[in-house]
mmCIF file of C-alpha atoms in Angstrom:
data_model
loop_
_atom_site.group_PDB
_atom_site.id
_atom_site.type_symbol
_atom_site.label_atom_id
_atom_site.label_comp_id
_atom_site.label_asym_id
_atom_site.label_seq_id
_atom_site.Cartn_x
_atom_site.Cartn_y
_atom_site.Cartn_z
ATOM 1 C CA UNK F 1 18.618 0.105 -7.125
ATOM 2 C CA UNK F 2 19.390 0.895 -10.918
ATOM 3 C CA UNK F 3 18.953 4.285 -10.357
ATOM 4 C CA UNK F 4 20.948 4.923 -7.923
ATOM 5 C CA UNK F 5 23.594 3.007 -9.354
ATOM 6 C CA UNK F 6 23.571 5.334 -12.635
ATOM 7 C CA UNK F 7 25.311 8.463 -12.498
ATOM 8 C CA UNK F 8 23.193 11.351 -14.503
ATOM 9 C CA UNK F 9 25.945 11.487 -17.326
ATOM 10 C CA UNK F 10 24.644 8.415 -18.165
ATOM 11 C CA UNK F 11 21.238 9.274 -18.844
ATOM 12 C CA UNK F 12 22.168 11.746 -21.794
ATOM 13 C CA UNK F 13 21.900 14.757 -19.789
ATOM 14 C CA UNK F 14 18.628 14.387 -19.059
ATOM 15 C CA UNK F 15 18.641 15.407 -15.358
ATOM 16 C CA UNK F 16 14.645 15.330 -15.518
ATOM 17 C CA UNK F 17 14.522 11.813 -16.068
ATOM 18 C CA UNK F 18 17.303 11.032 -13.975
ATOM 19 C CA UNK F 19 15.365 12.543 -11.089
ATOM 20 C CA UNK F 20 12.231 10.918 -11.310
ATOM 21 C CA UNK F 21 13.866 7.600 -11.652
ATOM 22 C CA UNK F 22 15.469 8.390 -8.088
ATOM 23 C CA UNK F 23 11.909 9.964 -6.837
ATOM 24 C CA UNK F 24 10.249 6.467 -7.710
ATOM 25 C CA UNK F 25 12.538 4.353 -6.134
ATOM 26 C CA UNK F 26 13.393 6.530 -2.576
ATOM 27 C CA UNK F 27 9.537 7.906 -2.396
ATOM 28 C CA UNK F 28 7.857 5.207 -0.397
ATOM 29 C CA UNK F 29 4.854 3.965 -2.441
ATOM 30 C CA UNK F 30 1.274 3.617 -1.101
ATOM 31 C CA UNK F 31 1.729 0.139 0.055
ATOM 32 C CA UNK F 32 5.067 0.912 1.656
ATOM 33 C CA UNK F 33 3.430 3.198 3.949
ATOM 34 C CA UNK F 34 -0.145 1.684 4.764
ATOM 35 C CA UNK F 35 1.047 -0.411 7.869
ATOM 36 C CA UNK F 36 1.268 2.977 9.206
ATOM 37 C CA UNK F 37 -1.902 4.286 8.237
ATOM 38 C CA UNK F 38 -3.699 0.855 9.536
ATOM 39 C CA UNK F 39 -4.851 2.522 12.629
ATOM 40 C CA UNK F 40 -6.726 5.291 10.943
ATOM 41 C CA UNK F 41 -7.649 2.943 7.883
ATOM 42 C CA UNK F 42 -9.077 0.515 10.507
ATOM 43 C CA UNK F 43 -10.474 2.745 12.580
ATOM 44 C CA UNK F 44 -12.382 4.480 9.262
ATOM 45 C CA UNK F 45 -13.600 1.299 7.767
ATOM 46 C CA UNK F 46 -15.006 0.321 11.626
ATOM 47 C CA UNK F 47 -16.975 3.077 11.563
ATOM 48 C CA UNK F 48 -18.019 3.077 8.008
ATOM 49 C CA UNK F 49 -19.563 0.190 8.475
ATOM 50 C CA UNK F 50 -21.230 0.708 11.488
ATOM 51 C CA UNK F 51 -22.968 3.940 9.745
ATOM 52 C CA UNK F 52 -24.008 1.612 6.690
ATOM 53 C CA UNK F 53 -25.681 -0.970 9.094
ATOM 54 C CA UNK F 54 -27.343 1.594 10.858
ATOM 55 C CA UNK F 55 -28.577 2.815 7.387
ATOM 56 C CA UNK F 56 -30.188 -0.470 6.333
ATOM 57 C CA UNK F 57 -32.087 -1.238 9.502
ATOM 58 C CA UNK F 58 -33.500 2.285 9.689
ATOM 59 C CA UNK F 59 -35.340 4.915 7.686
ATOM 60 C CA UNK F 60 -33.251 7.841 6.758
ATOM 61 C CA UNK F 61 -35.634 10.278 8.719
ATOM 62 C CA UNK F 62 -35.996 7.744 12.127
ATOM 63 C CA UNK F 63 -31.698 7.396 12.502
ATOM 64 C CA UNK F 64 -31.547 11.185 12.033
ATOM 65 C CA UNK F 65 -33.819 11.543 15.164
ATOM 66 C CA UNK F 66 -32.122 8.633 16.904
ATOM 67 C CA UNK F 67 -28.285 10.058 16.279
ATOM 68 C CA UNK F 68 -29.824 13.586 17.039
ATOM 69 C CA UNK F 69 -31.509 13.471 19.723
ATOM 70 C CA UNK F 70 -29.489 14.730 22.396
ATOM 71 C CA UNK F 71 -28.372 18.274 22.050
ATOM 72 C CA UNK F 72 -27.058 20.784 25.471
ATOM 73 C CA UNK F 73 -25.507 24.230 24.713
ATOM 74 C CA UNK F 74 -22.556 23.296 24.936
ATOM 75 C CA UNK F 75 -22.607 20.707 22.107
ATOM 76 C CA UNK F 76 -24.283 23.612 20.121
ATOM 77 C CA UNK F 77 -21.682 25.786 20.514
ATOM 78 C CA UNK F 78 -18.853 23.426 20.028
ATOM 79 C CA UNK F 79 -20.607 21.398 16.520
ATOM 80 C CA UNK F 80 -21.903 25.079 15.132
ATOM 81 C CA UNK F 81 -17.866 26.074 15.038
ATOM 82 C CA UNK F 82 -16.549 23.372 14.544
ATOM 83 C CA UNK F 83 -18.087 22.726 11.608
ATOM 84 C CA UNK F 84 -17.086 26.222 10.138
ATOM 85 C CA UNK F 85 -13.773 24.474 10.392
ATOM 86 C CA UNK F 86 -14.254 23.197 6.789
ATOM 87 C CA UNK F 87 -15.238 26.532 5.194
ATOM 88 C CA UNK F 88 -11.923 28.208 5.374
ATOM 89 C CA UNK F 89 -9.573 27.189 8.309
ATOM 90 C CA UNK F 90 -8.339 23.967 7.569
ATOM 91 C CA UNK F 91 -7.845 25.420 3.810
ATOM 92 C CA UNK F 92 -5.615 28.073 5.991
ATOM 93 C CA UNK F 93 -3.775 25.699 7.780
ATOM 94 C CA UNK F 94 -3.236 24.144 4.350
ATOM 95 C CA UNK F 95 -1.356 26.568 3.610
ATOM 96 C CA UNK F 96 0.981 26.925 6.480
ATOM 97 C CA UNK F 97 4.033 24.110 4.804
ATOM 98 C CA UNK F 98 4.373 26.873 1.837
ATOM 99 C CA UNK F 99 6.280 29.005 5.040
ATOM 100 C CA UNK F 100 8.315 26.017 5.289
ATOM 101 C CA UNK F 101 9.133 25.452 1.618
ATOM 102 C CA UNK F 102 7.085 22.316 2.196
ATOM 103 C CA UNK F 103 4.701 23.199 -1.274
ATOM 104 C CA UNK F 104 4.063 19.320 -2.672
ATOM 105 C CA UNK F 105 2.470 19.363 0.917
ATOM 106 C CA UNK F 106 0.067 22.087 -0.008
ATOM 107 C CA UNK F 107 -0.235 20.880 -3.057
ATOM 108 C CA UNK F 108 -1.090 17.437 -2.461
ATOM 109 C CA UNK F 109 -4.040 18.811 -0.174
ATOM 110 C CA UNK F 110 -5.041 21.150 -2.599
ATOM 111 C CA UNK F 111 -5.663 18.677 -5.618
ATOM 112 C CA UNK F 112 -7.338 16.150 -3.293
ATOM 113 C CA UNK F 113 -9.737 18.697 -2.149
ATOM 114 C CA UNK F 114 -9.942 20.168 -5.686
ATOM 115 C CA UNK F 115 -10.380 15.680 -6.931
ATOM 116 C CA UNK F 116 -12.919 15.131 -4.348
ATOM 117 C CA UNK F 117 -14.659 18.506 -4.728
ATOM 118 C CA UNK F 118 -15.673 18.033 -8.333
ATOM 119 C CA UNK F 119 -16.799 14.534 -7.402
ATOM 120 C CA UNK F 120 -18.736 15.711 -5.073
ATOM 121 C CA UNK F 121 -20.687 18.586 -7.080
ATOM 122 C CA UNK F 122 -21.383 16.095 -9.708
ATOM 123 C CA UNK F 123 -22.839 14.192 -7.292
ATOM 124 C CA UNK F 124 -25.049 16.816 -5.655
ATOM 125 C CA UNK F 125 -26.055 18.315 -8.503
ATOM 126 C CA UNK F 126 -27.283 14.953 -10.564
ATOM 127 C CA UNK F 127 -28.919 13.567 -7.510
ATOM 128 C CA UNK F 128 -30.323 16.870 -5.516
ATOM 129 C CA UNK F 129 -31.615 15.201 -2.309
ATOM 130 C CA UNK F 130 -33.430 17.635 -0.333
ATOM 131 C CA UNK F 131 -31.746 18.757 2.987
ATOM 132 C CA UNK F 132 -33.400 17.888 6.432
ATOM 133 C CA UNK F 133 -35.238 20.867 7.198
ATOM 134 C CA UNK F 134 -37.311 20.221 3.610
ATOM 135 C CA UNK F 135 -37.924 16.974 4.107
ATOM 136 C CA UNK F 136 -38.807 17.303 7.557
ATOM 137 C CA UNK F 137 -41.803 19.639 6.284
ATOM 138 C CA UNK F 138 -43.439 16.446 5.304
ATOM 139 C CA UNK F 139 -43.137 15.171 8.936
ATOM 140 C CA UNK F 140 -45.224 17.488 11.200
ATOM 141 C CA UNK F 141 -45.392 14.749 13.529
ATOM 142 C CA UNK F 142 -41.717 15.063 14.181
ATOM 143 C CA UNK F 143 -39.449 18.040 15.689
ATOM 144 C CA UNK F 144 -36.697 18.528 14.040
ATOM 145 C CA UNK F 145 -33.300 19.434 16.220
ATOM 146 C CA UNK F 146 -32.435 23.057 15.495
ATOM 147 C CA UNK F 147 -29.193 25.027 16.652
ATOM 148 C CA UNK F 148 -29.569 29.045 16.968
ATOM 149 C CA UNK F 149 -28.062 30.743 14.769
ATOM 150 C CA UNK F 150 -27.336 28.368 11.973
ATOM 151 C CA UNK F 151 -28.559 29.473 8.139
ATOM 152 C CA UNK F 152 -30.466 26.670 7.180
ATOM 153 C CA UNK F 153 -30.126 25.079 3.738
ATOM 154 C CA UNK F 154 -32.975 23.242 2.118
ATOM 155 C CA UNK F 155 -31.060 21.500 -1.631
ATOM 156 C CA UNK F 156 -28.036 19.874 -2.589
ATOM 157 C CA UNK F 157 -28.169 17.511 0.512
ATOM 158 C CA UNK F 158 -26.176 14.348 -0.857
ATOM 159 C CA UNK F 159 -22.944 14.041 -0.039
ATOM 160 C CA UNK F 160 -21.796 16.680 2.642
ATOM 161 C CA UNK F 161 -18.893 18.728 1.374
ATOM 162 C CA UNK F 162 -18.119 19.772 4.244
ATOM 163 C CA UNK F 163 -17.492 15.799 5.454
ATOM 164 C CA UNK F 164 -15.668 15.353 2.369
ATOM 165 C CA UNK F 165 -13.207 18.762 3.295
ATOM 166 C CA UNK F 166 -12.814 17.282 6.611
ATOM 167 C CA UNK F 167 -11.800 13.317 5.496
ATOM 168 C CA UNK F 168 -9.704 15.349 2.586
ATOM 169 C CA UNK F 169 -7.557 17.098 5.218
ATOM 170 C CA UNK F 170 -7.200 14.479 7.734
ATOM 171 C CA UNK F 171 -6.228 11.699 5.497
ATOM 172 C CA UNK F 172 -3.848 13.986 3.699
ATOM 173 C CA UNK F 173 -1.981 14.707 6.942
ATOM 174 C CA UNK F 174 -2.191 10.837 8.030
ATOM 175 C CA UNK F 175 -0.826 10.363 4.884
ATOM 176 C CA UNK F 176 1.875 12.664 5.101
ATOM 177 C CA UNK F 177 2.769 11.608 8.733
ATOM 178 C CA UNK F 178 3.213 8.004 7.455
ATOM 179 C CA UNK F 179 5.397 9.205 4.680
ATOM 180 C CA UNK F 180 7.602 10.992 7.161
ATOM 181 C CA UNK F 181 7.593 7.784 9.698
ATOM 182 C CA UNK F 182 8.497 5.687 7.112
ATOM 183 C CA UNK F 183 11.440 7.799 5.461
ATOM 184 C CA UNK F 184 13.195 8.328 9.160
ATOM 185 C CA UNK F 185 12.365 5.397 10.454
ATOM 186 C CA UNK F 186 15.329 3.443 9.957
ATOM 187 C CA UNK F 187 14.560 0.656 13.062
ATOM 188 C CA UNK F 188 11.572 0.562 15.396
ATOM 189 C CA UNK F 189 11.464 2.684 17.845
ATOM 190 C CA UNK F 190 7.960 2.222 20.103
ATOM 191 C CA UNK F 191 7.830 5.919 20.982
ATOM 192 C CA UNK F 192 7.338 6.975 17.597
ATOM 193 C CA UNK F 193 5.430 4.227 16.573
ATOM 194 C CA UNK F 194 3.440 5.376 19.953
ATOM 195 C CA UNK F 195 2.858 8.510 18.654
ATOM 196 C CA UNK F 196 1.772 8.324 15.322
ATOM 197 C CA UNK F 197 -1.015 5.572 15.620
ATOM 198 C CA UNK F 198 -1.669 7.945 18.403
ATOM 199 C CA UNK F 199 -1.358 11.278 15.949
ATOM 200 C CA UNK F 200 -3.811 8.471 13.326
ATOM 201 C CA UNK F 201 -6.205 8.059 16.567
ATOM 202 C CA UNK F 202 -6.459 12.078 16.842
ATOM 203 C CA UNK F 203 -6.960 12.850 13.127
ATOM 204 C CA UNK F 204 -9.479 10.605 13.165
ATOM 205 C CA UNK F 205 -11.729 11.900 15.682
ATOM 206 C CA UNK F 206 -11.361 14.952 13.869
ATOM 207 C CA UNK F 207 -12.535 14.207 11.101
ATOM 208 C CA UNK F 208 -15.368 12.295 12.202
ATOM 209 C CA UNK F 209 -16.101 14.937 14.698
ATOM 210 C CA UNK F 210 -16.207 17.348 11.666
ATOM 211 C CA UNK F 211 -18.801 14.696 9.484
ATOM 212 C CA UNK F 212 -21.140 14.408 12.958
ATOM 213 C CA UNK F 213 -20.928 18.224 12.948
ATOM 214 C CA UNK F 214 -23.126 18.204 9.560
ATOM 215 C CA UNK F 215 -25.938 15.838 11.426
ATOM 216 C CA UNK F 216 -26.216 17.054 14.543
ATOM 217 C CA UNK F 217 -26.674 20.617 13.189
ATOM 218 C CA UNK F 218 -29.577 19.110 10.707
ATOM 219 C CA UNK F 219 -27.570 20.382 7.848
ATOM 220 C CA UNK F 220 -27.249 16.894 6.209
ATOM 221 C CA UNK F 221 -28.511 13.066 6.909
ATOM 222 C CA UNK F 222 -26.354 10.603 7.997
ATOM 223 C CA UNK F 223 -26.287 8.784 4.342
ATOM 224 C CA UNK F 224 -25.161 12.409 3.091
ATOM 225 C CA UNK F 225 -22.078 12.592 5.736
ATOM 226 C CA UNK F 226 -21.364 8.961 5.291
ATOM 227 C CA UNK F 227 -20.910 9.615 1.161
ATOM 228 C CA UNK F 228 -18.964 12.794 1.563
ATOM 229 C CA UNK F 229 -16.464 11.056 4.406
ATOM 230 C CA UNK F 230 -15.825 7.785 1.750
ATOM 231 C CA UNK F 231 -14.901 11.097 -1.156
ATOM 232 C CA UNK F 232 -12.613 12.322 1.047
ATOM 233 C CA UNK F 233 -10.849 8.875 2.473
ATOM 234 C CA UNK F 234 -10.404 7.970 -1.146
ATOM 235 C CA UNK F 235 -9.299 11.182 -2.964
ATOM 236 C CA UNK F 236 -6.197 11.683 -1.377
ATOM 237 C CA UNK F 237 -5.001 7.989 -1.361
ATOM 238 C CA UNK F 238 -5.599 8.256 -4.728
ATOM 239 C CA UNK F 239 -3.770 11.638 -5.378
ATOM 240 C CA UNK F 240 -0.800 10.071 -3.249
ATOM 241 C CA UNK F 241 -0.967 6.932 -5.586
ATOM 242 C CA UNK F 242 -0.803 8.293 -8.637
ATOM 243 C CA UNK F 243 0.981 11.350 -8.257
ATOM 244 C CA UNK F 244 3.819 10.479 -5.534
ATOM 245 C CA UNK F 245 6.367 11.304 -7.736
ATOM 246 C CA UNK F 246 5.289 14.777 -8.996
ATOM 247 C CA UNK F 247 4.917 16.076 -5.423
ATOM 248 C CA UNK F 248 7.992 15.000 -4.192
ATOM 249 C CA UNK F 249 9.079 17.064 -6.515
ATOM 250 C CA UNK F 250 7.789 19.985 -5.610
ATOM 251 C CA UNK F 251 9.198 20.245 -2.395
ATOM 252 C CA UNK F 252 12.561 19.623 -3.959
ATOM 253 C CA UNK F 253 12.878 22.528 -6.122
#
């Protein structure tokens, strides 16, 4: 521990430095922290790959109808909200560790989002994949699932943003979570350990949940929510990656 070993006279004065010597050798890097995050990683990759097998045996219009084919009122309901979940709340609830002084948490959501978002409208706007409810106008032999009271959009299909907000927050706060475990963690204790693969288990489902959302309403096809989920897995390992440091930072000062 060199660092810590040093006092900051020794670096000149330069407290700056000093500090983010400390930061890189207390902050527990990616790979430090990814036995925690093996639930939800597993549990991701499980599904990821179920949803790209599905995608080669079938046509992109046939697996909409087969994962869409079963809608009651109460699904309606709960997928037409729920999905409105990624327009503004969960950017609200973003928010909510600035009360706390906690802003490298806010932060760190906001520049994955931000990472992944730009990605994302690249994406949709060099490919521009028409939405179901176009394509589906080529299909009059078909019926497409419809929920009341849902503005239809008809461009811009591939990938989902609203999959991609979803994967951004939930991996974000898995990630956090497994920073905290692993910082007061000093043996194992099965409770906690209990509880935060159980915590990974529950962000999760949200998440996914949120993606499904997209389908079920016939706002995107699967391919589109599949795309937008991998954005949003990747952008905030990356952000934690590469910027670690920087954000531990933040909630120091």
């Amino acid at each position: 521990m060199y660092c810590i070993n040093k006092s900051p006279e020794s670096f000149g004065g330069l407290g700056e430095l000093y500090y983010l010597c400390i930061v890189k050798q207390l902050l527990p890097s990616f790979s430090d922290i990814k036995k925690s995050l093996l639930v939800y990683g597993i549990a991701y990759f499980a599904l990821l790959m179920l949803v790209l097998g599905l995608q080669y045996v079938y046509p992109k219009v046939e697996l909409h109808m087969m994962v869409n084919s079963y809608h009651t009122g109460i699904q309606d309901t709960f997928f037409k909200y729920y999905s409105m979940m990624a327009e503004w709340p969960l950017y609200v609830l973003a928010l909510l560790p600035l009360f706390w002084k906690k802003i490298g948490m806010t932060v760190f959501f906001a520049v994955s989002e931000l990472t992944g978002g730009a990605i994302l409208q690249i994406l949709k706007h060099l490919i521009c994949y028409d939405r179901p409810i176009s394509v589906f106008e080529n299909h009059p032999d078909m019926v497409l699932p419809l929920v009341q009271g849902v503005n239809m959009h008809h461009s811009n299909s591939f990938p989902s943003g609203h999959a991609s907000t979803f994967f951004v927050f939930c991996t974000c706060c898995a990630i956090i979570l497994a920073y905290h475990y692993h910082v007061k963690s000093n043996h194992v204790n099965h409770r906690k350990w209990c509880l935060i693969n159980l915590s990974m288990v529950v962000l999760f489902i949200m998440a996914a949940l949120g993606a499904y959302s997209r389908v079920y309403l016939s706002q995107h096809f699967l391919s589109d929510v599949c795309m937008g989920s991998i954005i949003g897995f990747i952008s905030p390992c990356m952000i934690y990656y590469f910027g670690k440091d920087k954000i531990l930072k933040l909630n120091k000062e």
